[in-house]
Amino acid sequence: MSTDSDIIRRSRDSPAVFGELYDRHASVIYRYAARRAGDFAADDVTSETFLVAWEHLKSYDLDRHDARPWLFGIATNLLRRHHRAEAKMLKAAAKASSRESITDDSDRIAAQVDATVATGRIARTLKSMAAIDRETLLLYAWADLTYEGIASAMDVPVGTVRSRLNRARRALRTELNLGLLDETENDHGRLAPAPRNA
Amino acid sequence: MDDLHLLREMRNDIGSAPSATLARGRNTVMTRIDSASRSEATTDTRAPDMVRPIRFRRRVLIASAGAALLVGGIVVADVVRPSGPGATAEAAELLNNAAAATLLTSDPVVGPGQYLKIDTTAVYVASVALGDPGKGGRSVEWLDKSSDQLFIPADHGAEWIWNREARIPTTFFSEEAKAEATKYLSGNPSTGELLRAPGGNFYGGPRLLFAGLPVEEGVKNLPRDPQALLDTIRKRGKQGRPEAETLESIAAALRTGAVPADLRAALYKAAALIPGVTVVDKEANLDGKVGTAIGIDRPDRETRMDIIIDPATGLMIGEREVTLTAGETFPAGTATAWTSVQTSVVNSAP
């Protein structure tokens, strides 16, 4: 099958081909943006991501077969314009769970309550951490990028990604009373990555 | 529990974008790309005074549609509500009969070495911009058609094959649109692609039933009790979304062609519980196949979402989105997006 870089190469001569890149990745970009800042932001961020990508098509490194890190990098920048929507969402998530945990009735499953309370705590932690740590953490957990992918998306060395992730996860684990992070645990809980360019 | 696991669960109920939203976004992107690449080569030949009346008309149309909806709202409150929750009696009966029929229609059995072949034909809006849309330009729209065939091996972990044919401009509502589509196609020849992926993980992820739910997981875990199923589907969407989106989720699941009879029956029965679902057309023709269309209005988009069922077999023929009001290009009643699906068992794949 054709890789993303094939599509990008062909789009340079034939703009309509660029639509194939949209067809491949728009839905994941949209969902990621909607998860972070709601539908309104997702609508804007998705179209803008592909327009920015189009404008920078010539600078794309054709050796990178998977364009997702690049697209998520653009989307991450664009999402900063919607930081108010994101903050509002996180605030609401933090509030909703504390309300639920008080009015909760006994027949609810304990695990579900735990998850609800955890969501509130996670929301609070995400809101309070540095934007750059939050972006790194969510590119890892919600966009399913690898360390290398995040490094390429954010244009920083892999070591920086690692330290930002550690810092962000340490904050999360403290808030969730989960104890300190063991280095070997880093990939624990991650679903087996889907084959890329299958 | 693990922090990453909990984080991944957070806001995992956010659904994937409605196909209409993505199609609209695609149009925005491609229109701007097209106008940018055209403006490099040519200049805008349209006089601004040709544009203004059209914009004015559009505004008037939206205003009158708003008025009509208001009237519609009053009628609904007066007439439909007393007949109880859920679809109209006629639609509920049809859906429940389809559920019964589909349980009698045996699912295709895929033997070793064979494939379940899912033929899909889809139509959606394509457009080009004439001039700069921000500066008095406008866009010309038509309908593109595309077909694809998905081959699912008997062993779902083995290699799946997906042949996606090129998009072909097919339906025009003006000579101008036809000319623009021809011009566009000659400058940008459309190509298809043949994809292969173990386990059907095309483009790096599994196929979804709807809202971030992979097909296999959904088929295994979704409740078969209609009310519980409806609640689950609603819960996966965002809060307060229009009921048309609930029916859209049901259609999305059915159009995968991978839903077994018991879940199919439950999905029909769940659709019968959605308020506002009515029988729209008993002789609906989709891609040459005739069935009964049941649908629900989507006032915010001025469209109606339909699913078309073969009453004899209870199989879904397809789904469509129909305009309720006339727009700049499409008259009221145009199916601006539709999909028809057919499944069969075959002995070989490309």
PDB file of C-alpha atoms in Angstrom, chain A residues 1-2 10 14-16 18-20 22-24 26-27 30-31 34-35 38-39 43 47-48 50-51 54 89-90 118-119 122-123 126 137-138 140-142 169 172-173 176 178 185-186 188-190 194-195 198, chain B residues 1-18 21-26 28-30 32-33 36-37 164 167 184 187-189 191 193-198 201 203-205 211-212 238:
ATOM      1  CA  MET A   1       0.000   0.000   0.000  1.00  0.00           C
ATOM      2  CA  SER A   2       1.072   3.579  -0.386  1.00  0.00           C
ATOM      3  CA  ARG A  10       2.260  12.889  -5.055  1.00  0.00           C
ATOM      4  CA  SER A  14      -1.364  17.010  -7.702  1.00  0.00           C
ATOM      5  CA  PRO A  15      -3.233  18.787  -4.895  1.00  0.00           C
ATOM      6  CA  ALA A  16      -6.296  16.493  -5.031  1.00  0.00           C
ATOM      7  CA  PHE A  18      -3.811  15.412  -0.522  1.00  0.00           C
ATOM      8  CA  GLY A  19      -7.425  14.436   0.203  1.00  0.00           C
ATOM      9  CA  GLU A  20      -6.184  10.880   0.765  1.00  0.00           C
ATOM     10  CA  TYR A  22      -7.204  13.713   5.117  1.00  0.00           C
ATOM     11  CA  ASP A  23      -9.246  10.525   4.616  1.00  0.00           C
ATOM     12  CA  ARG A  24      -6.634   8.526   6.482  1.00  0.00           C
ATOM     13  CA  ALA A  26      -8.772  13.318   9.928  1.00  0.00           C
ATOM     14  CA  SER A  27     -10.882  11.116  12.176  1.00  0.00           C
ATOM     15  CA  TYR A  30     -10.663  15.096  15.272  1.00  0.00           C
ATOM     16  CA  ARG A  31     -11.216  12.633  18.086  1.00  0.00           C
ATOM     17  CA  ALA A  34     -12.463  16.656  20.745  1.00  0.00           C
ATOM     18  CA  ARG A  35     -11.158  14.692  23.693  1.00  0.00           C
ATOM     19  CA  GLY A  38     -14.536  19.583  22.768  1.00  0.00           C
ATOM     20  CA  ASP A  39     -16.266  19.393  19.408  1.00  0.00           C
ATOM     21  CA  ASP A  43     -13.910  21.089  14.058  1.00  0.00           C
ATOM     22  CA  SER A  47      -9.417  21.477   9.147  1.00  0.00           C
ATOM     23  CA  GLU A  48      -6.632  23.843  10.189  1.00  0.00           C
ATOM     24  CA  PHE A  50      -4.569  19.810   7.235  1.00  0.00           C
ATOM     25  CA  LEU A  51      -4.374  23.327   5.837  1.00  0.00           C
ATOM     26  CA  TRP A  54      -0.653  21.570   3.088  1.00  0.00           C
ATOM     27  CA  MET A  89     -13.505  20.914  30.133  1.00  0.00           C
ATOM     28  CA  LEU A  90     -10.955  19.849  32.765  1.00  0.00           C
ATOM     29  CA  ALA A 118      -9.898   9.064  39.517  1.00  0.00           C
ATOM     30  CA  THR A 119     -11.116  11.000  36.471  1.00  0.00           C
ATOM     31  CA  ILE A 122      -6.674  13.249  36.731  1.00  0.00           C
ATOM     32  CA  ALA A 123      -8.528  16.271  35.371  1.00  0.00           C
ATOM     33  CA  LEU A 126      -3.822  17.762  33.996  1.00  0.00           C
ATOM     34  CA  LEU A 137       1.390  12.978  28.249  1.00  0.00           C
ATOM     35  CA  LEU A 138      -1.737  13.167  26.109  1.00  0.00           C
ATOM     36  CA  TYR A 140       1.337   9.364  24.548  1.00  0.00           C
ATOM     37  CA  ALA A 141      -1.890   8.243  26.234  1.00  0.00           C
ATOM     38  CA  TRP A 142      -4.590   9.556  23.907  1.00  0.00           C
ATOM     39  CA  ARG A 169       3.149  10.704  35.373  1.00  0.00           C
ATOM     40  CA  LEU A 172      -0.610  11.859  38.254  1.00  0.00           C
ATOM     41  CA  ARG A 173       0.487   8.999  40.478  1.00  0.00           C
ATOM     42  CA  LEU A 176      -3.956   9.099  42.585  1.00  0.00           C
ATOM     43  CA  LEU A 178      -0.377   5.158  43.394  1.00  0.00           C
ATOM     44  CA  GLU A 185       6.672   0.158  34.468  1.00  0.00           C
ATOM     45  CA  ASN A 186       6.760   2.784  31.787  1.00  0.00           C
ATOM     46  CA  HIS A 188       2.689  -0.985  31.496  1.00  0.00           C
ATOM     47  CA  GLY A 189      -0.950  -0.537  30.657  1.00  0.00           C
ATOM     48  CA  ARG A 190      -0.238   0.332  27.087  1.00  0.00           C
ATOM     49  CA  ALA A 194      -1.268  -1.391  16.179  1.00  0.00           C
ATOM     50  CA  PRO A 195       1.009  -2.266  13.269  1.00  0.00           C
ATOM     51  CA  ALA A 198       0.602  -2.480   7.703  1.00  0.00           C
TER      52      ALA A 198
ATOM     53  CA  MET B   1      -4.872   0.435  39.070  1.00  0.00           C
ATOM     54  CA  ASP B   2      -2.397   1.927  36.651  1.00  0.00           C
ATOM     55  CA  ASP B   3      -2.299   5.677  36.077  1.00  0.00           C
ATOM     56  CA  LEU B   4      -2.035   5.337  32.291  1.00  0.00           C
ATOM     57  CA  HIS B   5      -4.953   2.950  32.232  1.00  0.00           C
ATOM     58  CA  LEU B   6      -7.098   5.435  34.151  1.00  0.00           C
ATOM     59  CA  LEU B   7      -5.954   8.292  31.943  1.00  0.00           C
ATOM     60  CA  ARG B   8      -6.834   6.323  28.805  1.00  0.00           C
ATOM     61  CA  GLU B   9     -10.324   5.700  30.152  1.00  0.00           C
ATOM     62  CA  MET B  10     -10.857   9.423  30.679  1.00  0.00           C
ATOM     63  CA  ARG B  11     -13.022  10.964  27.942  1.00  0.00           C
ATOM     64  CA  ASN B  12     -12.780   7.703  26.042  1.00  0.00           C
ATOM     65  CA  ASP B  13     -16.522   8.042  25.453  1.00  0.00           C
ATOM     66  CA  ILE B  14     -15.876  10.820  22.950  1.00  0.00           C
ATOM     67  CA  GLY B  15     -17.108   9.401  19.667  1.00  0.00           C
ATOM     68  CA  SER B  16     -15.377   9.534  16.352  1.00  0.00           C
ATOM     69  CA  ALA B  17     -16.428  12.464  14.210  1.00  0.00           C
ATOM     70  CA  PRO B  18     -19.731  12.077  12.340  1.00  0.00           C
ATOM     71  CA  THR B  21     -18.554  16.563   9.865  1.00  0.00           C
ATOM     72  CA  LEU B  22     -15.470  14.995   8.345  1.00  0.00           C
ATOM     73  CA  ALA B  23     -16.881  15.405   4.845  1.00  0.00           C
ATOM     74  CA  ARG B  24     -17.565  19.066   5.556  1.00  0.00           C
ATOM     75  CA  GLY B  25     -14.029  19.516   6.890  1.00  0.00           C
ATOM     76  CA  ARG B  26     -12.624  17.793   3.827  1.00  0.00           C
ATOM     77  CA  THR B  28     -13.201  23.159   3.510  1.00  0.00           C
ATOM     78  CA  VAL B  29      -9.635  21.920   3.212  1.00  0.00           C
ATOM     79  CA  MET B  30      -9.815  20.830  -0.424  1.00  0.00           C
ATOM     80  CA  ARG B  32      -9.041  26.192   0.062  1.00  0.00           C
ATOM     81  CA  ILE B  33      -6.215  24.113  -1.346  1.00  0.00           C
ATOM     82  CA  ALA B  36      -4.869  28.496  -3.512  1.00  0.00           C
ATOM     83  CA  SER B  37      -3.409  26.368  -6.286  1.00  0.00           C
ATOM     84  CA  ARG B 164     -10.745   1.204  -2.480  1.00  0.00           C
ATOM     85  CA  ARG B 167     -13.911   8.642  -6.448  1.00  0.00           C
ATOM     86  CA  TYR B 184     -11.060  19.181 -11.771  1.00  0.00           C
ATOM     87  CA  GLY B 187      -6.146  18.162 -13.516  1.00  0.00           C
ATOM     88  CA  ASN B 188      -6.274  15.765 -10.576  1.00  0.00           C
ATOM     89  CA  PRO B 189      -6.750  12.205 -11.778  1.00  0.00           C
ATOM     90  CA  THR B 191      -6.527   6.885  -8.020  1.00  0.00           C
ATOM     91  CA  GLU B 193      -5.662   1.901  -3.566  1.00  0.00           C
ATOM     92  CA  LEU B 194      -5.382  -1.751  -2.611  1.00  0.00           C
ATOM     93  CA  LEU B 195      -4.644  -2.183   1.086  1.00  0.00           C
ATOM     94  CA  ARG B 196      -3.566  -5.243   3.044  1.00  0.00           C
ATOM     95  CA  ALA B 197      -3.396  -5.529   6.814  1.00  0.00           C
ATOM     96  CA  PRO B 198      -3.345  -8.404   9.307  1.00  0.00           C
ATOM     97  CA  ASN B 201      -5.725  -2.848  11.129  1.00  0.00           C
ATOM     98  CA  TYR B 203      -4.187   2.821   8.708  1.00  0.00           C
ATOM     99  CA  GLY B 204      -2.873   1.662  12.060  1.00  0.00           C
ATOM    100  CA  GLY B 205      -6.125   0.831  13.834  1.00  0.00           C
ATOM    101  CA  ALA B 211     -17.606   5.911  18.693  1.00  0.00           C
ATOM    102  CA  GLY B 212     -14.212   4.362  19.271  1.00  0.00           C
ATOM    103  CA  LYS B 238     -21.693  13.066  23.909  1.00  0.00           C
TER     104      LYS B 238
END
